[in-house]
Short mmCIF file of C-alpha atoms in Angstrom, two decimals:
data_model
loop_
_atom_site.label_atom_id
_atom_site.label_comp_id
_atom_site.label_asym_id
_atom_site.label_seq_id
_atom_site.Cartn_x
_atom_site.Cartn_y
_atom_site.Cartn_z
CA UNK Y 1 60.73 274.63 124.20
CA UNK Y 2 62.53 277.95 123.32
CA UNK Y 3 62.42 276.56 119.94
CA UNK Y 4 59.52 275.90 119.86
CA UNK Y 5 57.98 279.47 120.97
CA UNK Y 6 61.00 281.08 118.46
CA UNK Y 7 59.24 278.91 115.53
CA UNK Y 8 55.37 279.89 116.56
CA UNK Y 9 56.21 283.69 116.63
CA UNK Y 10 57.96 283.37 113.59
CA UNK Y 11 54.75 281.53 111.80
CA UNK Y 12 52.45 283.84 113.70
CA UNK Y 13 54.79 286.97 111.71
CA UNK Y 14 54.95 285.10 108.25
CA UNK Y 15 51.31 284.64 108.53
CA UNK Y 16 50.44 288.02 108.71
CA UNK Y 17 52.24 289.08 105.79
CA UNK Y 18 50.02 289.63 102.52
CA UNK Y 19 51.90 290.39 99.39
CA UNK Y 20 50.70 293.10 97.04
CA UNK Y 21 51.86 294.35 93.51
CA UNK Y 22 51.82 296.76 90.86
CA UNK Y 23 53.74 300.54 90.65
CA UNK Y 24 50.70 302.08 92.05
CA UNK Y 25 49.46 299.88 94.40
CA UNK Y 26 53.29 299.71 95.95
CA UNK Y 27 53.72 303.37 96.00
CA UNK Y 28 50.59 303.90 97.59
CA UNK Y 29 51.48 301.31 100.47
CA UNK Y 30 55.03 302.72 100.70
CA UNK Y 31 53.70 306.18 100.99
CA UNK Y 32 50.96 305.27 103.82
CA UNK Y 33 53.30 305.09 107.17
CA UNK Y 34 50.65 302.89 109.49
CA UNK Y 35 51.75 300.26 106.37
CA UNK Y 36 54.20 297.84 108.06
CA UNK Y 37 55.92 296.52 105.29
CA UNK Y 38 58.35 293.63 105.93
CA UNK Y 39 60.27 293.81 102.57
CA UNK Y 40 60.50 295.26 99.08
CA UNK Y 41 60.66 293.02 96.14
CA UNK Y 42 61.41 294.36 92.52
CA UNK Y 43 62.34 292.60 89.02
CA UNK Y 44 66.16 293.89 88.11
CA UNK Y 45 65.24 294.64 84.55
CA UNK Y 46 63.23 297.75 85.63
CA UNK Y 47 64.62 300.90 84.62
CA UNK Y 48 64.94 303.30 86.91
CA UNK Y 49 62.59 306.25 86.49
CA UNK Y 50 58.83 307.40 86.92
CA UNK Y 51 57.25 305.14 89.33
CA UNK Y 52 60.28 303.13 90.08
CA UNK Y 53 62.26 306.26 91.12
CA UNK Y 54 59.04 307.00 93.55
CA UNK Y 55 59.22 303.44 94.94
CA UNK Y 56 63.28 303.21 95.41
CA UNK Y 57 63.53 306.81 97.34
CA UNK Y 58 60.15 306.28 99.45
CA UNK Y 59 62.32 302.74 100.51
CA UNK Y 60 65.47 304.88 101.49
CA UNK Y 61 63.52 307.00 103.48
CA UNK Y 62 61.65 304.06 105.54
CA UNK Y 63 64.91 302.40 105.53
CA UNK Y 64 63.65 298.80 103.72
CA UNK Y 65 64.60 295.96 102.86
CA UNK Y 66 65.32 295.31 99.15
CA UNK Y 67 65.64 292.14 96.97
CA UNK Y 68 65.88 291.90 93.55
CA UNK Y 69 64.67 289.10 91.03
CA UNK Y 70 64.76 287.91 87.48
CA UNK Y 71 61.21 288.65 86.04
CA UNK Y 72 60.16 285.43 86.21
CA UNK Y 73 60.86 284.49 89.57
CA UNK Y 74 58.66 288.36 90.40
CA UNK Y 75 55.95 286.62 89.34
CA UNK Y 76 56.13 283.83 91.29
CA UNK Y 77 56.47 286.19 94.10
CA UNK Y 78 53.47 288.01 92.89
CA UNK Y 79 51.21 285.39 91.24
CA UNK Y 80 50.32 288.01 89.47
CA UNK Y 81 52.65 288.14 85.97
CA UNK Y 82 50.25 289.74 84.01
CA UNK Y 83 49.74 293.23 86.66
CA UNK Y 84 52.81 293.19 89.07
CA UNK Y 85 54.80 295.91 86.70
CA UNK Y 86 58.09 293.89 87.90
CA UNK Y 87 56.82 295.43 91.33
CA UNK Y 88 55.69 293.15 94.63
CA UNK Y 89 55.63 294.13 98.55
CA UNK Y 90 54.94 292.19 101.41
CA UNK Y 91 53.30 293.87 104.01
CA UNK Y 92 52.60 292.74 107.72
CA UNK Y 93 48.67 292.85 108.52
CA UNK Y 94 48.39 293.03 112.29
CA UNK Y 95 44.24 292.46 111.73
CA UNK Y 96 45.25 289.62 109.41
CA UNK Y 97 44.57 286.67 112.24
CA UNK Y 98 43.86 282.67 112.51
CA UNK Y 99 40.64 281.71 112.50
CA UNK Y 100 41.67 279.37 115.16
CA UNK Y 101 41.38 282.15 117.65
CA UNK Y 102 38.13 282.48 117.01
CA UNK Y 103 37.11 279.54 119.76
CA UNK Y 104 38.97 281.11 122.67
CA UNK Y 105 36.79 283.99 122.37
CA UNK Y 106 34.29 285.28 124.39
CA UNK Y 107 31.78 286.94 122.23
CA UNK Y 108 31.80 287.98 118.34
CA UNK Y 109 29.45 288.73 115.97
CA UNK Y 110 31.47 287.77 112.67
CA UNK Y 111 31.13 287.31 108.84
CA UNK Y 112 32.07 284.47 107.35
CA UNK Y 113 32.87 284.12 103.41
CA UNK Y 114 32.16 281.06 101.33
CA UNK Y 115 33.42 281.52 98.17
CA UNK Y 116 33.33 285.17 96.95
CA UNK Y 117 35.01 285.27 94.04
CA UNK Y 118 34.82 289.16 92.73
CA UNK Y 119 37.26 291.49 94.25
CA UNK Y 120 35.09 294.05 94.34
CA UNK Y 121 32.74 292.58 96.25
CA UNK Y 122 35.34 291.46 98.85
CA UNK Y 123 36.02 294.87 98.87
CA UNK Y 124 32.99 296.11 99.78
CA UNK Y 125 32.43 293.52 102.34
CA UNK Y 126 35.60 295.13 104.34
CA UNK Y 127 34.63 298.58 103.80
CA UNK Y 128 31.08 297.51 104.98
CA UNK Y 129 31.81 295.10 107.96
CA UNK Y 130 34.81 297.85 109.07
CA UNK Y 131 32.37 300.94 109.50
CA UNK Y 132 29.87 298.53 110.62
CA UNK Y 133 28.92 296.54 113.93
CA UNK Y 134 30.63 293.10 113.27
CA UNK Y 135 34.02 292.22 114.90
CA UNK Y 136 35.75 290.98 111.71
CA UNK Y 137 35.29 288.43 108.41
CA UNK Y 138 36.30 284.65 108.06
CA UNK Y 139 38.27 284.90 104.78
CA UNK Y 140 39.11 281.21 103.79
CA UNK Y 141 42.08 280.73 101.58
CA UNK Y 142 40.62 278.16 99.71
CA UNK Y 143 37.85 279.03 96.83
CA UNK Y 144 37.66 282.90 97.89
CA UNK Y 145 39.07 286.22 96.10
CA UNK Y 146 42.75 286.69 97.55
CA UNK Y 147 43.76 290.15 99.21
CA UNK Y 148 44.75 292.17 96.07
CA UNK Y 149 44.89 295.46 94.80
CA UNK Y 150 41.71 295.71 93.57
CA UNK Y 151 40.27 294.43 97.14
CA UNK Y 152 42.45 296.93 98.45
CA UNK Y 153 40.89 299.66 96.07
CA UNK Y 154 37.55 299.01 96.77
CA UNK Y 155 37.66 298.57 100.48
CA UNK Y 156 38.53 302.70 100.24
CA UNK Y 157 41.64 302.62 102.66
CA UNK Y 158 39.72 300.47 105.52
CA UNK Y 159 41.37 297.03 104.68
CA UNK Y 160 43.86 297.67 107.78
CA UNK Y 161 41.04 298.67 110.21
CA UNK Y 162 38.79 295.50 110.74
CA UNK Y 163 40.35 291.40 112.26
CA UNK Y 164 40.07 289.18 109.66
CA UNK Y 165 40.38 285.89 110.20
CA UNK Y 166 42.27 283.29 107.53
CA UNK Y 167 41.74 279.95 107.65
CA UNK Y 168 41.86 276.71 104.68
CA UNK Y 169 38.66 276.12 104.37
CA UNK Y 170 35.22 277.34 107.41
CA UNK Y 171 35.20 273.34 107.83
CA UNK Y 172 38.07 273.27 109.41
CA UNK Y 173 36.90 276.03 111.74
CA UNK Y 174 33.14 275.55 112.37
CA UNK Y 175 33.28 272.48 114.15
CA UNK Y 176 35.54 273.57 116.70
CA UNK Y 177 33.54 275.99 118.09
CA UNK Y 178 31.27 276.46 121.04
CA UNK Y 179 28.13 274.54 121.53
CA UNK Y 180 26.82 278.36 121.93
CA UNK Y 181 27.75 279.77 118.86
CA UNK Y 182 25.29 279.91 116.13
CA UNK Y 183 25.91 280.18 112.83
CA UNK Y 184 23.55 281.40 110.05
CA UNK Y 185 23.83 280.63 106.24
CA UNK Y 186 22.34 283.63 103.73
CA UNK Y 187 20.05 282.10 101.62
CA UNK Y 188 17.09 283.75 99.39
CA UNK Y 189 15.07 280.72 99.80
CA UNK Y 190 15.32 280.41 103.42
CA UNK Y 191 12.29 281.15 105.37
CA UNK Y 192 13.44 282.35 108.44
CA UNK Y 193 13.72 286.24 108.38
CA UNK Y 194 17.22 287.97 109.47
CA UNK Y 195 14.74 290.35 111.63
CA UNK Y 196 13.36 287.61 113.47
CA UNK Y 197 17.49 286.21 114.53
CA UNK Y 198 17.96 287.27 118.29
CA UNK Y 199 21.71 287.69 117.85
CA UNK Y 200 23.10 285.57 121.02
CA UNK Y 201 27.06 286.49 122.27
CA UNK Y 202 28.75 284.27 119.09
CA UNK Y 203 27.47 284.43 116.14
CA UNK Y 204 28.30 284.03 112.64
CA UNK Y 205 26.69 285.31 109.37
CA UNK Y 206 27.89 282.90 106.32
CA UNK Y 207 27.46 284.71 102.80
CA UNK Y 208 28.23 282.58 99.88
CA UNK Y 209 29.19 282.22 95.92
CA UNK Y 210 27.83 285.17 94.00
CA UNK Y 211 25.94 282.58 91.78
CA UNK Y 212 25.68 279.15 93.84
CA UNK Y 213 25.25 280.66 97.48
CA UNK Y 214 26.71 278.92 100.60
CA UNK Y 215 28.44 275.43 99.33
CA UNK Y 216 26.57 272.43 100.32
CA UNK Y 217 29.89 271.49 102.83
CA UNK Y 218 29.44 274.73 105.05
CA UNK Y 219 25.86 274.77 104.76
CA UNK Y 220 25.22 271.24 106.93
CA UNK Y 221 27.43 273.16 109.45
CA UNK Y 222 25.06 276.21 109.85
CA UNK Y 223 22.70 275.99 112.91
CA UNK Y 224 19.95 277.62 110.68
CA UNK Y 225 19.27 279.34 107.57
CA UNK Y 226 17.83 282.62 107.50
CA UNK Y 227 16.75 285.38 104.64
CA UNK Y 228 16.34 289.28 104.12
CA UNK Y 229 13.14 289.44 103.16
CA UNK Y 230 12.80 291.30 99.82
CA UNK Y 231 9.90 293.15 97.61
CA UNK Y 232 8.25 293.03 94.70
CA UNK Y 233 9.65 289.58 93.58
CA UNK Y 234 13.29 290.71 94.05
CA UNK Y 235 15.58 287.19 94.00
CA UNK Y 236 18.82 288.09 95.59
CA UNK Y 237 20.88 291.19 96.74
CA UNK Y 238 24.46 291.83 95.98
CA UNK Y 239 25.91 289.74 98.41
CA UNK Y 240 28.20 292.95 99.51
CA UNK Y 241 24.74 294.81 99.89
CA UNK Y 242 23.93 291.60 102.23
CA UNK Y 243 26.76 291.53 104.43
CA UNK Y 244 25.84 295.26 104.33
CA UNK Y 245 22.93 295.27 105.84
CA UNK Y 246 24.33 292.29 108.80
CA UNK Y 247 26.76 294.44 109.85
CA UNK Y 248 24.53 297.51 110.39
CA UNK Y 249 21.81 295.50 112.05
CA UNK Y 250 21.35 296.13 115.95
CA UNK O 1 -8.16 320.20 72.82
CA UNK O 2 -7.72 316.46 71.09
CA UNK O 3 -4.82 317.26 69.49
CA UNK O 4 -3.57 318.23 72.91
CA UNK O 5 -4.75 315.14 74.67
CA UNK O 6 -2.96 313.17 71.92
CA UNK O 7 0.46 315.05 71.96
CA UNK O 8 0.53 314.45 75.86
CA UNK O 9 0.21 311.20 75.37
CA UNK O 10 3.01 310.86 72.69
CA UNK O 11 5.07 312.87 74.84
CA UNK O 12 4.85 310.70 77.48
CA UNK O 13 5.02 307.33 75.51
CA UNK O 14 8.59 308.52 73.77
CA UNK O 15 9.81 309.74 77.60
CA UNK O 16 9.17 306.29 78.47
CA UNK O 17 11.92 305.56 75.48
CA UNK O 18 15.36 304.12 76.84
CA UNK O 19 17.48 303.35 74.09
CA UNK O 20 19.85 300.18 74.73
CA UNK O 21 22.96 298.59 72.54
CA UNK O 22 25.45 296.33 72.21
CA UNK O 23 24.48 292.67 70.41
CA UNK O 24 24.20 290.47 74.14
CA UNK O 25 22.08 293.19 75.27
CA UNK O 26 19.83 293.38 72.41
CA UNK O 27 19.95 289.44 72.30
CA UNK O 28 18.88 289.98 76.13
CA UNK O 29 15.79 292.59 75.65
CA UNK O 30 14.31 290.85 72.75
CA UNK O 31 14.24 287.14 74.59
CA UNK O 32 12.34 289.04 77.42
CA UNK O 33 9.20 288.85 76.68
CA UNK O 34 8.02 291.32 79.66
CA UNK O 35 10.24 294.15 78.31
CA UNK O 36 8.16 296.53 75.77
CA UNK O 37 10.26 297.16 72.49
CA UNK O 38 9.57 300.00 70.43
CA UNK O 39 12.06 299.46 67.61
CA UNK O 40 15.42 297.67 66.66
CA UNK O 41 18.26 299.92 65.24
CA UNK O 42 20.93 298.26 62.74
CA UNK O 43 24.32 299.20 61.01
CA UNK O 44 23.05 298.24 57.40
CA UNK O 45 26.78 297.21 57.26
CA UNK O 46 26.83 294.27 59.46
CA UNK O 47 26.95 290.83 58.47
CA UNK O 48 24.08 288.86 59.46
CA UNK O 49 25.57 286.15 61.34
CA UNK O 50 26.25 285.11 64.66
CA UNK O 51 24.10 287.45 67.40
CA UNK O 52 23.17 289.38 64.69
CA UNK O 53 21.41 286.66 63.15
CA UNK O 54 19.61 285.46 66.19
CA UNK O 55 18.36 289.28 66.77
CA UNK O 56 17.20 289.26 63.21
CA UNK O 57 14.83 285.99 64.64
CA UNK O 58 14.11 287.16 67.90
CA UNK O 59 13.05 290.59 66.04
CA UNK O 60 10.61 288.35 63.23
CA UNK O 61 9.22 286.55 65.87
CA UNK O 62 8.01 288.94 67.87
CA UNK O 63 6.83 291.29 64.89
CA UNK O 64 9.76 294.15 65.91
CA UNK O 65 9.59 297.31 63.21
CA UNK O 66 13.68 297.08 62.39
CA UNK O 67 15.00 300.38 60.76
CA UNK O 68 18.52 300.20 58.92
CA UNK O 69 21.20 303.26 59.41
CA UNK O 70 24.68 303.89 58.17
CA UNK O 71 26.83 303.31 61.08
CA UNK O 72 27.64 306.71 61.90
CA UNK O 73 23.86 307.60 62.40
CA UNK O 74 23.28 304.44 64.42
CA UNK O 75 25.80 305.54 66.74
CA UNK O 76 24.02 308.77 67.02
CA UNK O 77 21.14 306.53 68.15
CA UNK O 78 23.34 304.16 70.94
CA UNK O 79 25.24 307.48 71.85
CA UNK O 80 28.33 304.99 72.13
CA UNK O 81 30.11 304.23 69.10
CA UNK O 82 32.77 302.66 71.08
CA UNK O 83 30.46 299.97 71.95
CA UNK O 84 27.15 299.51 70.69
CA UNK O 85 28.26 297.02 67.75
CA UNK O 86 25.92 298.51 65.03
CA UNK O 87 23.05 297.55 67.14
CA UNK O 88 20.84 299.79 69.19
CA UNK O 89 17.06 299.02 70.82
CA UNK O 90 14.35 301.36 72.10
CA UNK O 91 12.74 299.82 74.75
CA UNK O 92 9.65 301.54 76.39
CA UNK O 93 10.27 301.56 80.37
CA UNK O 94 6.71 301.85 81.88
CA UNK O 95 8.17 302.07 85.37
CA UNK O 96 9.88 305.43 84.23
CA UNK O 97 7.88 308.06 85.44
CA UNK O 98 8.48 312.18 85.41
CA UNK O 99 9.53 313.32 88.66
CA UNK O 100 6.71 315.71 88.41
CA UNK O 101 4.31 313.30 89.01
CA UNK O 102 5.77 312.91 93.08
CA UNK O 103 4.31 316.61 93.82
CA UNK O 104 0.44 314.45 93.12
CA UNK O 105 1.52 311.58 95.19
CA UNK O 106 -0.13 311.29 98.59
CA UNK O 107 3.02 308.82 100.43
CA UNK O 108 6.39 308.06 99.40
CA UNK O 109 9.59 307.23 100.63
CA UNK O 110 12.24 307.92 97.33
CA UNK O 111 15.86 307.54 97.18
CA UNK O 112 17.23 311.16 95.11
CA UNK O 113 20.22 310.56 93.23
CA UNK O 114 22.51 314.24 92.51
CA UNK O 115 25.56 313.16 90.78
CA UNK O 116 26.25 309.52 90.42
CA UNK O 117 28.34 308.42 88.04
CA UNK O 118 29.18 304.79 88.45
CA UNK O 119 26.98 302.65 86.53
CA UNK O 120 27.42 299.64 88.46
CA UNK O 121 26.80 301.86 91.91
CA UNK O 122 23.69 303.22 89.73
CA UNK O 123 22.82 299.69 89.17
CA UNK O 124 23.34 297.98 92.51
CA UNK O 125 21.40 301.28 93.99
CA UNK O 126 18.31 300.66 91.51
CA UNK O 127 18.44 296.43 92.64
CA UNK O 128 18.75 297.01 96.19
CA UNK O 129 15.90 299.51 96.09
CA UNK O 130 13.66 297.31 93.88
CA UNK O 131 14.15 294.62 96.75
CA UNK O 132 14.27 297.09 100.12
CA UNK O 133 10.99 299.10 101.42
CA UNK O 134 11.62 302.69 99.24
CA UNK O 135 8.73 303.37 96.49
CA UNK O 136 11.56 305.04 93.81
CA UNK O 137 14.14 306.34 93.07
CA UNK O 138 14.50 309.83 91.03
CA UNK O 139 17.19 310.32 88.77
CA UNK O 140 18.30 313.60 87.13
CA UNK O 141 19.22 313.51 83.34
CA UNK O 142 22.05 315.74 84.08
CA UNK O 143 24.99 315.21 86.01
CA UNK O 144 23.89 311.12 86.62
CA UNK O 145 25.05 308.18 84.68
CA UNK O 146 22.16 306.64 82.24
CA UNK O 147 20.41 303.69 81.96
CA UNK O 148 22.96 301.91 79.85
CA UNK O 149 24.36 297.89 79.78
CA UNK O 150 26.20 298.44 82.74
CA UNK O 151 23.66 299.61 84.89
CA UNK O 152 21.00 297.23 83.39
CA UNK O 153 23.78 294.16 84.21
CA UNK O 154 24.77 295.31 87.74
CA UNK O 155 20.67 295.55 88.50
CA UNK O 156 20.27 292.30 88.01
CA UNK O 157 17.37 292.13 86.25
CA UNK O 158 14.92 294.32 88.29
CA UNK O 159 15.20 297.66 86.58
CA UNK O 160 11.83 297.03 85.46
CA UNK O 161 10.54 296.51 88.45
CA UNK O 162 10.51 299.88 90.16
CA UNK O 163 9.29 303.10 89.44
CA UNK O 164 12.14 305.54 88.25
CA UNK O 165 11.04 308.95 88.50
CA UNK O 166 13.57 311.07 85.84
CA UNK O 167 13.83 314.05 85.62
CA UNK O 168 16.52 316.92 84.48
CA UNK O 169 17.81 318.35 88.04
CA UNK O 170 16.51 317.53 91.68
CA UNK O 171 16.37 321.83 91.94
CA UNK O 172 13.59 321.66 89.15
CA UNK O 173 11.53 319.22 91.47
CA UNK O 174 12.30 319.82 94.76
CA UNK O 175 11.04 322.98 95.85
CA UNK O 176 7.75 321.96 93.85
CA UNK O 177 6.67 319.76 96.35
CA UNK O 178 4.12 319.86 99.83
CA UNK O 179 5.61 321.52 102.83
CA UNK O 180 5.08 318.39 104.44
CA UNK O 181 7.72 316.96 102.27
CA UNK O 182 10.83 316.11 104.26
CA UNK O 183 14.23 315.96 101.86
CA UNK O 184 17.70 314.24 103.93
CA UNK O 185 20.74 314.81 102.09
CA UNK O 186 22.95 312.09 103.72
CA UNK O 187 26.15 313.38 104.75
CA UNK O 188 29.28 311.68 106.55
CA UNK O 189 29.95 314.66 108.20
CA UNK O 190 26.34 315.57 109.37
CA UNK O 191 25.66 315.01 113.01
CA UNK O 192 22.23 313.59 113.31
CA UNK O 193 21.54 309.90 112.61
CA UNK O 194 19.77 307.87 110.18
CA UNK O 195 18.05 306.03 112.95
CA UNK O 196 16.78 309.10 114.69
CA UNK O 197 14.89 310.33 111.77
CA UNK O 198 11.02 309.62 112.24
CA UNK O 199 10.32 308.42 108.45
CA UNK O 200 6.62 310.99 107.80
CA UNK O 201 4.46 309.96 105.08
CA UNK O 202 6.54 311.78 102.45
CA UNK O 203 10.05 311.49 102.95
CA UNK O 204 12.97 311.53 100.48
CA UNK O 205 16.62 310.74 100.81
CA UNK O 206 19.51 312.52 98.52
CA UNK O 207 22.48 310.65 97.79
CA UNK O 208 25.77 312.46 96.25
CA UNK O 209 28.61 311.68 93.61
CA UNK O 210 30.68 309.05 95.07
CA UNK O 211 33.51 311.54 95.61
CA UNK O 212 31.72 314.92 96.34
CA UNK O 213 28.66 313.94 97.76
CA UNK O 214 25.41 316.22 97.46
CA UNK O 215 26.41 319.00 95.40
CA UNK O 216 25.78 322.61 97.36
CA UNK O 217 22.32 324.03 95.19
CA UNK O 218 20.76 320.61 96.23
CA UNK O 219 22.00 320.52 99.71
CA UNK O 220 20.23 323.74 100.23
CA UNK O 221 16.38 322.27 99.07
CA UNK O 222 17.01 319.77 102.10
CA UNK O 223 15.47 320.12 105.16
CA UNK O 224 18.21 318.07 107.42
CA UNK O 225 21.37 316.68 106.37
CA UNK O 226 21.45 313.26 108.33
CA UNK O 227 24.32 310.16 108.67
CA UNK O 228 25.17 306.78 109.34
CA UNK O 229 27.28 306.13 112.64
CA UNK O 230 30.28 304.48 111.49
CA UNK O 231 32.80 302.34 113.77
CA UNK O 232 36.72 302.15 113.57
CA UNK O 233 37.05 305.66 112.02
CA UNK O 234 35.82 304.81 108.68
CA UNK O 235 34.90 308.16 106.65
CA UNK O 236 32.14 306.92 104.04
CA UNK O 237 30.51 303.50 102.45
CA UNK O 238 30.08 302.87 98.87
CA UNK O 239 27.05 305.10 97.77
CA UNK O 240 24.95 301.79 97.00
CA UNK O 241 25.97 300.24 100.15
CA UNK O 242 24.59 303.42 102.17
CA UNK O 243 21.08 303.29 99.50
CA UNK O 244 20.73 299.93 100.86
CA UNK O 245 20.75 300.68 104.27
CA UNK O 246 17.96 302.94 103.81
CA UNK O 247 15.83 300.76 101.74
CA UNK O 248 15.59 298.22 103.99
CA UNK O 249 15.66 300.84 106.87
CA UNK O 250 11.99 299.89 108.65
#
């Protein structure tokens, strides 16, 4: 039973972490104290000077943990081979959060993402949906951008300020919600108008694909589809503009 | 008096002018046939295969005047040698308007740009406002990024579709118009809110440069300086995220 609990916290901890990369990127986390960073991870053929020397003294001073790595097994730590600069942290997101919690709570109004791909746009979507009046994003693991640096550029510093919730995939989520809960699929076709929702105490906006929209699999999960209507023949918004305009909507 | 009548006119047919580059673009603009061409500009050095073969068709086809010019002058024309690719198109923009024309207009709600320089935020900004409930934007030929590519690609197609209202700085245009008038600068740090300003039938919004917002001689043409409430202690959205709220502001 003590086991047990020992093993949950410790998944609960390891799921939290998010590894990032890249001199920059690394110094900036290092230098940014409400950062929790669990360890340090560097490739032992860098030399050490310029941004390396930054990175190595700002670790003395927060007193963390170092390992170092052939090259090739930094960029299996990174995924990134082609931008980690033989440089890769893992940080500890406390707003990084199961999805699975979702059901045990009592109201929400969150944003879920089906398969946005540009990390700019995921960006956005945090930097939106942080300053705005949702209570965090469904980020599935499967099919969507990944936390990176560039997310972490474009969500302008706010990446650590709103819950998001990781799951697999939303069909492994959806289902196991409340009766009560409604969720909404974006689409440009749909005919019911986003004014005309009467948010109730759990709902959920789905935004999909830049190109394709909300998959076929999540959409037969939605309780209805709904639209922002647009003028003058307009097809689609950025879908960051979308989620945009949900999360500043009364 | 003729003569004048006629120079008018040709003044305001070549300020209608946009001049676009790059071979996909060019490929792009001549396969639409709702976009006006005035002329197709070519390296006399390039070889005519490939894209530049199909704009050669595209250009017979739909009876395009082509003028040849040694590289260096062509990039005079594109104004990006970098990366026009010894192709460069006029196109005539009937939705761009002179700003001076707003003093005549009886309504409006207008989105004032004073410094951006993204051309994907200029883009997104020009898409969002196309779709939302705003009747222009104006855009100063100084200090703003032009109508180029990028800004055509992250619009999505609907540049064409709303009235853009240039002109060379807001200060030249501004204190032209009705008393009446009301001009917001939006401001993170200004106290009142978006949603307490009564929208009268002439109202115009100034966004800023995506670092230094409204610059100080335009700040002081505005009547109010006005914000959007933001949650979590976020400082600022992304400029086309906060010209999308307005648009579609009711």
């Amino acid at each position: 039973m003590q086991d047990s609990q020992e093993y949950k916290d410790k998944k609960a901890y390891f799921d939290k972490i998010i590894t990032l990369y890249g001199r920059n990127v690394v110094v900036e986390v290092l230098q940014d104290s409400s950062v929790e960073v669990h360890k340090l991870h560097m490739a032992s053929s860098n030399k050490p000077d310029g941004a390396i020397k930054t990175i190595l003294a700002l670790a003395k001073t927060r007193k963390i943990e170092i390992t170092y790595h052939e090259k090739s097994s930094l960029s299996r730590i990174s995924k990134n081979a082609k931008q980690d600069q033989g440089v890769a942290v893992d940080i500890i997101a406390q707003t990084y959060k199961s999805a699975h919690e979702i059901k045990d709570m009592k109201s929400f109004r969150l944003i879920a993402l089906d398969g946005i791909q540009n990390p700019q746009n995921l960006g956005m979507i945090i930097r939106s949906c942080a300053a705005g009046n949702v209570d965090g994003i469904i980020l599935p693991k499967k099919s969507s951008a990944k936390i990176s640096p560039l997310v972490i550029k474009a969500s302008s510093g706010t990446l650590f300020k709103l819950p998001i919730y990781y799951c697999n995939t939303l069909d492994e989520i959806f289902p196991d919600l409340d009766a009560d809960t409604r969720i909404y699929s974006l689409s440009s076709h749909a005919k019911t108008s986003i004014y005309d929702v009467v948010p109730t105490e759990k709902s959920i906006f789905v935004l999909g694909n830049e190109s394709d929209g909300v998959s076929p699999e999540v959409e037969k999960l939605c309780n209805d589809s709904i639209s922002i209507p647009m003028q003058r023949g307009v097809e689609s918004l950025n879908v960051a503009v979308t989620a945009s305009l949900l999360a500043f909507m009364k």
